[in-house]
PDB file of C-alpha atoms in Angstrom:
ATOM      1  CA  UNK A 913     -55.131 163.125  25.058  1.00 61.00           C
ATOM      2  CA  UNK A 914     -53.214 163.279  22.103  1.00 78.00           C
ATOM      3  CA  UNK A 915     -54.062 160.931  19.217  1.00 81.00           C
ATOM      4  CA  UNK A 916     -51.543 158.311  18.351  1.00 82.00           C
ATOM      5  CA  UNK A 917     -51.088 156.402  14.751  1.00 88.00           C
ATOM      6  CA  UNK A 918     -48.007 153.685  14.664  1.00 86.00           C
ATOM      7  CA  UNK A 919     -47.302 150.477  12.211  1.00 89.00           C
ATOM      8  CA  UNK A 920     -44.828 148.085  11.683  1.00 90.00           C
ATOM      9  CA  UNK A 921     -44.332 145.380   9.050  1.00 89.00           C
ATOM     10  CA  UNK A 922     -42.636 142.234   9.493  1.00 89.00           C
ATOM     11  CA  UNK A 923     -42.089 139.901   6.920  1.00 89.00           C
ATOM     12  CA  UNK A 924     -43.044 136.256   7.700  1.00 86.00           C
ATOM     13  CA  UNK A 925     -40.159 133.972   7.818  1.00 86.00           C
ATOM     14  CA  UNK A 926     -41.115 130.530   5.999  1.00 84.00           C
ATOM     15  CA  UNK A 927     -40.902 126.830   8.077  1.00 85.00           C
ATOM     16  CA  UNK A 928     -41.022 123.450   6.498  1.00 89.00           C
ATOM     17  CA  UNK A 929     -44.349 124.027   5.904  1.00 90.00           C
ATOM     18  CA  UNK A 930     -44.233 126.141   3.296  1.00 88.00           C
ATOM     19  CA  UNK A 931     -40.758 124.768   1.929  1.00 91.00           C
ATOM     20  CA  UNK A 932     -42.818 121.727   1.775  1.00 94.00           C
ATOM     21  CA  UNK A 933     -45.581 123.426  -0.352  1.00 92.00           C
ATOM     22  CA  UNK A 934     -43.309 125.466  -2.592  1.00 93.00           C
ATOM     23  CA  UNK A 935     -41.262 121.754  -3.287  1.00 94.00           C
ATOM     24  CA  UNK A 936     -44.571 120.066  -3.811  1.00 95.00           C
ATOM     25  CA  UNK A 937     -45.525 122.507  -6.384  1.00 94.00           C
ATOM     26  CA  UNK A 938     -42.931 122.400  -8.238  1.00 94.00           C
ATOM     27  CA  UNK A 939     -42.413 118.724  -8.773  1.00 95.00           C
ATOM     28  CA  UNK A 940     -46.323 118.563  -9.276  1.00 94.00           C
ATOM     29  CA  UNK A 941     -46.424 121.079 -12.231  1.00 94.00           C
ATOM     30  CA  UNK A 942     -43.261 119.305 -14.011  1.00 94.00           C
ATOM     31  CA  UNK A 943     -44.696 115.779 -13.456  1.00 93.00           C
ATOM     32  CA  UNK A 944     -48.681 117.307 -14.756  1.00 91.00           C
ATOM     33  CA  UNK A 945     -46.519 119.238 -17.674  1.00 90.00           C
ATOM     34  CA  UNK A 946     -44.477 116.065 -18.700  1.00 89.00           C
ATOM     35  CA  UNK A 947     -47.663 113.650 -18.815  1.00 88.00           C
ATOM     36  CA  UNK A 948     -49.630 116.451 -20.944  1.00 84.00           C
ATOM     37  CA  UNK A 949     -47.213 116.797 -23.010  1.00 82.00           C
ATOM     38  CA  UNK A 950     -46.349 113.196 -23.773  1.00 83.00           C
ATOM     39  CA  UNK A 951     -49.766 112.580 -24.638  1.00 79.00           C
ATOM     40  CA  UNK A 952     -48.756 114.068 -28.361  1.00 77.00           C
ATOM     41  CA  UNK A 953     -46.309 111.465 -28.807  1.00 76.00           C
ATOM     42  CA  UNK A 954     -47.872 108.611 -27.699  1.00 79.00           C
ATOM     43  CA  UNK A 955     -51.450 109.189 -29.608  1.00 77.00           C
ATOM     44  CA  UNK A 956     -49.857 110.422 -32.245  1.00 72.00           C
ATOM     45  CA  UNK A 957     -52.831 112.965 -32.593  1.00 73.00           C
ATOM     46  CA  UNK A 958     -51.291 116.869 -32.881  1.00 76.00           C
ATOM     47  CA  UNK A 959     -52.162 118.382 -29.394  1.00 75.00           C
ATOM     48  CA  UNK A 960     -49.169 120.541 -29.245  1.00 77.00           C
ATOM     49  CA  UNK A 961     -50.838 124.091 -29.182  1.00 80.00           C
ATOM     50  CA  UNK A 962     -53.354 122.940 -26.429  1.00 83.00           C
ATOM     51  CA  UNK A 963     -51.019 120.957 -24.318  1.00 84.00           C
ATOM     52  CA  UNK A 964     -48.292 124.059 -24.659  1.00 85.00           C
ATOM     53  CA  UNK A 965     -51.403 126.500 -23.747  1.00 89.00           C
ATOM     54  CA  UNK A 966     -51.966 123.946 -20.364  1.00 89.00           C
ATOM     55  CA  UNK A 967     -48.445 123.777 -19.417  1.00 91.00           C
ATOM     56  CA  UNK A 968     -48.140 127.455 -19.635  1.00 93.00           C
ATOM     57  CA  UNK A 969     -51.436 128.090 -17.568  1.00 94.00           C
ATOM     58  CA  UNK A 970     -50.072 125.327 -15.293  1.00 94.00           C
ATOM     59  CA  UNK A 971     -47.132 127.138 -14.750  1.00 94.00           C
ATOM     60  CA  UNK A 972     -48.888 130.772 -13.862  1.00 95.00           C
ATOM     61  CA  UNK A 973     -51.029 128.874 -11.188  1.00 94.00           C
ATOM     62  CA  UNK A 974     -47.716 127.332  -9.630  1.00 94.00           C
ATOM     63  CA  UNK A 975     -46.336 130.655  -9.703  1.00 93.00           C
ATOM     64  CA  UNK A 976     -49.411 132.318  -7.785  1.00 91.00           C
ATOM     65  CA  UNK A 977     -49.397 128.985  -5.614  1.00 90.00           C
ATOM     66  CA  UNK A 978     -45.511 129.468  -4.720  1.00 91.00           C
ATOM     67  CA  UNK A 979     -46.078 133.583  -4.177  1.00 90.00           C
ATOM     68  CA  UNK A 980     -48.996 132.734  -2.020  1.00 87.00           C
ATOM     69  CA  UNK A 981     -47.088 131.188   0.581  1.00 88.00           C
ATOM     70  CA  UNK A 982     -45.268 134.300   1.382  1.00 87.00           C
ATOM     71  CA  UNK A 983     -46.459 136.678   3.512  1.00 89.00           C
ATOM     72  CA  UNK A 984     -46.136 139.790   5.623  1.00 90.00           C
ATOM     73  CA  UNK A 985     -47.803 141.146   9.024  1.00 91.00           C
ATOM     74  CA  UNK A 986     -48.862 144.862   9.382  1.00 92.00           C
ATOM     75  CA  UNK A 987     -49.633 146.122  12.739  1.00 92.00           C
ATOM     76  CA  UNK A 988     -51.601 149.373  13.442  1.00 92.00           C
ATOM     77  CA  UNK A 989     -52.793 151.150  16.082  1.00 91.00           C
ATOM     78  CA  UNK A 990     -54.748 153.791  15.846  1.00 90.00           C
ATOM     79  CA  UNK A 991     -55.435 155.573  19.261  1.00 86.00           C
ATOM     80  CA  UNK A 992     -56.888 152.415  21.188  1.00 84.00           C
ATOM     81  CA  UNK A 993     -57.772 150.294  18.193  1.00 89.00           C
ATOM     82  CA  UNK A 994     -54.993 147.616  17.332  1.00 90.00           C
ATOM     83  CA  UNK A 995     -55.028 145.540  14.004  1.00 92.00           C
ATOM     84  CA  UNK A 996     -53.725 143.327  12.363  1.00 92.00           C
ATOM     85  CA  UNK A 997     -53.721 142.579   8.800  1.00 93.00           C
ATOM     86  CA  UNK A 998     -51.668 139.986   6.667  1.00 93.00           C
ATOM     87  CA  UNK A 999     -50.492 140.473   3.335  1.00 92.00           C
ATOM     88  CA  UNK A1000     -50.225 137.754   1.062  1.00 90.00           C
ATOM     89  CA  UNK A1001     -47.719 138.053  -1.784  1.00 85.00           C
ATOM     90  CA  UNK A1002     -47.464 141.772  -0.700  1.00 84.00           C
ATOM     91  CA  UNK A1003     -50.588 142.339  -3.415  1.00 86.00           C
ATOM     92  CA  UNK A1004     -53.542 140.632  -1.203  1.00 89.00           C
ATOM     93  CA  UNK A1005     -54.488 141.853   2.174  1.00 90.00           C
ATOM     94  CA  UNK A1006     -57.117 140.887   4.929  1.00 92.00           C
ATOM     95  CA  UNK A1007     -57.742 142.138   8.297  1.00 92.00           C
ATOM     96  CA  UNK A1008     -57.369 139.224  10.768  1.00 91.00           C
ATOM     97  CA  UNK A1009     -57.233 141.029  13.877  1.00 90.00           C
ATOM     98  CA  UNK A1010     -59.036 143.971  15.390  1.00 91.00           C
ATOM     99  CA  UNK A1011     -59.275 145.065  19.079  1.00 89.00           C
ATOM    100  CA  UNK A1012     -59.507 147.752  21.580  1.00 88.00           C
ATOM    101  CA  UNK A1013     -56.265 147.662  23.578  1.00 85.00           C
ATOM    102  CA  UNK A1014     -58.350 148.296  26.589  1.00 86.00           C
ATOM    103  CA  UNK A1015     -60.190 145.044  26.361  1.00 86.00           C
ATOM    104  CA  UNK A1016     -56.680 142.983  26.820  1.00 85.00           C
ATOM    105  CA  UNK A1017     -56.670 140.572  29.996  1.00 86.00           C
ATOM    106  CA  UNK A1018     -52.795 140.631  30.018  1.00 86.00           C
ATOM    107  CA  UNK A1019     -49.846 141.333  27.445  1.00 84.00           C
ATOM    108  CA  UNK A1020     -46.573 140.669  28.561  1.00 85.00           C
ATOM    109  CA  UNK A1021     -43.170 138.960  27.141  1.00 84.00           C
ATOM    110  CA  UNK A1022     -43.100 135.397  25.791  1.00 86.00           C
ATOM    111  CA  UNK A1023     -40.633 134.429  27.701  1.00 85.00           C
ATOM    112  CA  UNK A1024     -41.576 136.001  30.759  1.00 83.00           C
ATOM    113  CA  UNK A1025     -44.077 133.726  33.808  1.00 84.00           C
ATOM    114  CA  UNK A1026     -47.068 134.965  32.430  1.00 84.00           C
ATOM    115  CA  UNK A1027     -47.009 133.386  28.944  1.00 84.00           C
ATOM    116  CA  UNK A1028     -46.918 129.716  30.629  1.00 82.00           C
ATOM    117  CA  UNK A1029     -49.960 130.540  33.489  1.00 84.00           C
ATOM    118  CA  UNK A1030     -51.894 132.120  30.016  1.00 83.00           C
ATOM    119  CA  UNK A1031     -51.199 129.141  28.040  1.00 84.00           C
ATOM    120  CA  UNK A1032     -52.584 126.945  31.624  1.00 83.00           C
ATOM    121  CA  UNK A1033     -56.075 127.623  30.540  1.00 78.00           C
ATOM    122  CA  UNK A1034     -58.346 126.619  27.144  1.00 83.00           C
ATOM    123  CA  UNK A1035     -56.920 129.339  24.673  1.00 85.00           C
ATOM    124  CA  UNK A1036     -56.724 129.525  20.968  1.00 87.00           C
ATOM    125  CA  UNK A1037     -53.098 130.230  20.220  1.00 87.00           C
ATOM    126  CA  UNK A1038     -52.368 132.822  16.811  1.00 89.00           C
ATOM    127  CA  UNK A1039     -48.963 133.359  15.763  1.00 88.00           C
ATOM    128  CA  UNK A1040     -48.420 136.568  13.597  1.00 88.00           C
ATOM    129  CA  UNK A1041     -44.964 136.934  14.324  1.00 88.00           C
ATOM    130  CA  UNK A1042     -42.057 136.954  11.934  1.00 86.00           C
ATOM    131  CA  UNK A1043     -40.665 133.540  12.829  1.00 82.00           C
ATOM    132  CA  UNK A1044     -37.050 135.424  12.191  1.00 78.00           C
ATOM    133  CA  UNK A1045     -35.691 134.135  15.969  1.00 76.00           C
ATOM    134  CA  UNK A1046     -33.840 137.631  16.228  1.00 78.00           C
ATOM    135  CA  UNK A1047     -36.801 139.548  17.725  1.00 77.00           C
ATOM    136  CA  UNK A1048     -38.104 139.322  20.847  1.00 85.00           C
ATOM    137  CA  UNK A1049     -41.786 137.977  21.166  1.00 88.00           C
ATOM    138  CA  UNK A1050     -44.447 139.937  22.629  1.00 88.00           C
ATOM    139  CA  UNK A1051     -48.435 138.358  23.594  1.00 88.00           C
ATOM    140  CA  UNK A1052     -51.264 139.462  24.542  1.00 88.00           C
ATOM    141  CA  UNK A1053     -54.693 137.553  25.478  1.00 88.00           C
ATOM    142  CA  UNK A1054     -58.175 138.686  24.550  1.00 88.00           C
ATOM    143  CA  UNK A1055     -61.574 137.419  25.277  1.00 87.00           C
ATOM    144  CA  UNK A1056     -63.583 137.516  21.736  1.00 87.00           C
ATOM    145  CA  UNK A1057     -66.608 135.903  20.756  1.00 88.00           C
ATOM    146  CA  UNK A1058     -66.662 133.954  24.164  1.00 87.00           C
ATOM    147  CA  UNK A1059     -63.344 132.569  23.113  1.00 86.00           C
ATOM    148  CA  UNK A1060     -59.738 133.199  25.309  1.00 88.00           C
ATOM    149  CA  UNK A1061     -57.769 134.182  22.337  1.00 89.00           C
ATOM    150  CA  UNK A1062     -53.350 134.370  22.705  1.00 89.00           C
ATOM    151  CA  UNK A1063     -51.861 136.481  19.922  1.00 89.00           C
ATOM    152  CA  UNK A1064     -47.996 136.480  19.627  1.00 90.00           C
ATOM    153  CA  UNK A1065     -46.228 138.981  17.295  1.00 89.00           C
ATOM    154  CA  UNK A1066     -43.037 140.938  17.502  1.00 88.00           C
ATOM    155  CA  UNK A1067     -41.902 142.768  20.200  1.00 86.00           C
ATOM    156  CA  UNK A1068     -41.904 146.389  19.331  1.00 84.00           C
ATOM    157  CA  UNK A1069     -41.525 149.237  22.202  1.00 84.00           C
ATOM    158  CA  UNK A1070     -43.828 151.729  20.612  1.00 86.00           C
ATOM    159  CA  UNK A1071     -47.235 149.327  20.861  1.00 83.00           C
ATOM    160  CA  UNK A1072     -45.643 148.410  24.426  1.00 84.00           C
ATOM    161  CA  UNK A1073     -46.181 151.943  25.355  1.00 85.00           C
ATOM    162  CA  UNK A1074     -49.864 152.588  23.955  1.00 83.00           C
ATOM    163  CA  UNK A1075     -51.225 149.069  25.296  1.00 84.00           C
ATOM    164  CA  UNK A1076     -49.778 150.625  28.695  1.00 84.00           C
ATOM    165  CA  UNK A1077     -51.461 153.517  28.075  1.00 84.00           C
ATOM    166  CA  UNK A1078     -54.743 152.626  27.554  1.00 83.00           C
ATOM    167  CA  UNK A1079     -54.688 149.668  30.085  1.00 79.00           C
ATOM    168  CA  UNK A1080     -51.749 149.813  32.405  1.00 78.00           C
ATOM    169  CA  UNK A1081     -52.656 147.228  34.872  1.00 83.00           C
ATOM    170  CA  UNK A1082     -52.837 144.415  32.379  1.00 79.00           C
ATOM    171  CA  UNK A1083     -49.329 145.377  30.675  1.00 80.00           C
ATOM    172  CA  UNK A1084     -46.188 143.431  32.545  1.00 80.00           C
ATOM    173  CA  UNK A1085     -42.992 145.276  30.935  1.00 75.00           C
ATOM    174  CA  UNK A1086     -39.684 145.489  32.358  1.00 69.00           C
ATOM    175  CA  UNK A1087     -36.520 146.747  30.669  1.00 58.00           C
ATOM    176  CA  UNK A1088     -35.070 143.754  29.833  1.00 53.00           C
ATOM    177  CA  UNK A1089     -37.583 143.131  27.220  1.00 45.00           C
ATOM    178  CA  UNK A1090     -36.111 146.598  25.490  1.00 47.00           C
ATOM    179  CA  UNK A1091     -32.946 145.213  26.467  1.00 44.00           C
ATOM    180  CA  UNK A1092     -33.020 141.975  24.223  1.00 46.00           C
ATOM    181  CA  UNK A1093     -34.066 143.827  21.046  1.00 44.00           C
TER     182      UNK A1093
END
């Protein structure tokens, strides 16, 4: 069998959520920034260096803050072994997901009849998909750590065609999911 090696990186698109975040970390440095640097004036005791040195440290922390909240998803598979790992800020990255293909109960479409009978049962629902709305969706459920897992990411025809490989009963693909991307 010959050995197969395939990524793909999709950038995370971000909701309110992190809008939210990025807004509330702005308007929280500049209102922190304005009260330390009033103190000078109203004590009327020279501050200035230290309250500049605050304010500028402030401002690196809402910068890391603010670059935290993006984020990419790399998927890999490496013969039967699928990750996935997120980078954050495209310095930081952490393995969040790691599986044998072969140990998937099903992996179909989202949009298809088996994403509603999976999400029927007590899952845990992960979303590392790119949020974009252009892609289609792909899922797949896993049983790990005595927990019914559903992972959702981007469709992509390659991984399609290993998770068949390596377990072709569980895999429901039709060519209309090739058709949509």
């Amino acid at each position: 069998m010959k050995d197969v090696f395939i990524e793909k990186i999709v950038e995370r698109k971000n909701g309110p959520f992190e809008l939210f975040i990025k807004i509330m970390s702005v308007l929280s440095f500049l209102t922190v920034a304005a009260l330390l640097n009033s103190i000078t004036f109203v004590l009327r005791v020279n501050f200035l260096g230290i309250t500049i040195a605050l304010t500028l440290g402030l401002a690196y922390l809402t910068y890391r803050l603010i670059r935290s909240v993006d984020s990419e998803f790399e998927y890999a598979i490496t013969n039967d072994e699928f990750t996935i790992d997120r980078i954050v800020a495209k310095t930081k990255r952490k393995r969040i997901f790691s599986a044998s293909c072969k140990d998937f109960t099903l992996s179909a479409a989202v949009d298809s009849e088996h994403y509603v009978k999976a999400l029927a049962g007590e899952v845990a629902l992960f979303d590392y998909s790119s949020r974009s709305g252009i892609s289609p969706l792909w899922f797949f459920c896993i049983r790990q750590k005595n927990i019914n897992k559903i992972i959702i990411m981007d469709f992509d025809p390659r991984f399609v065609e290993v998770f068949r490989r390596y377990n072709p009963r569980k895999v429901h693909y039709t060519a209309e999911t090739e058709s949509n991307e």
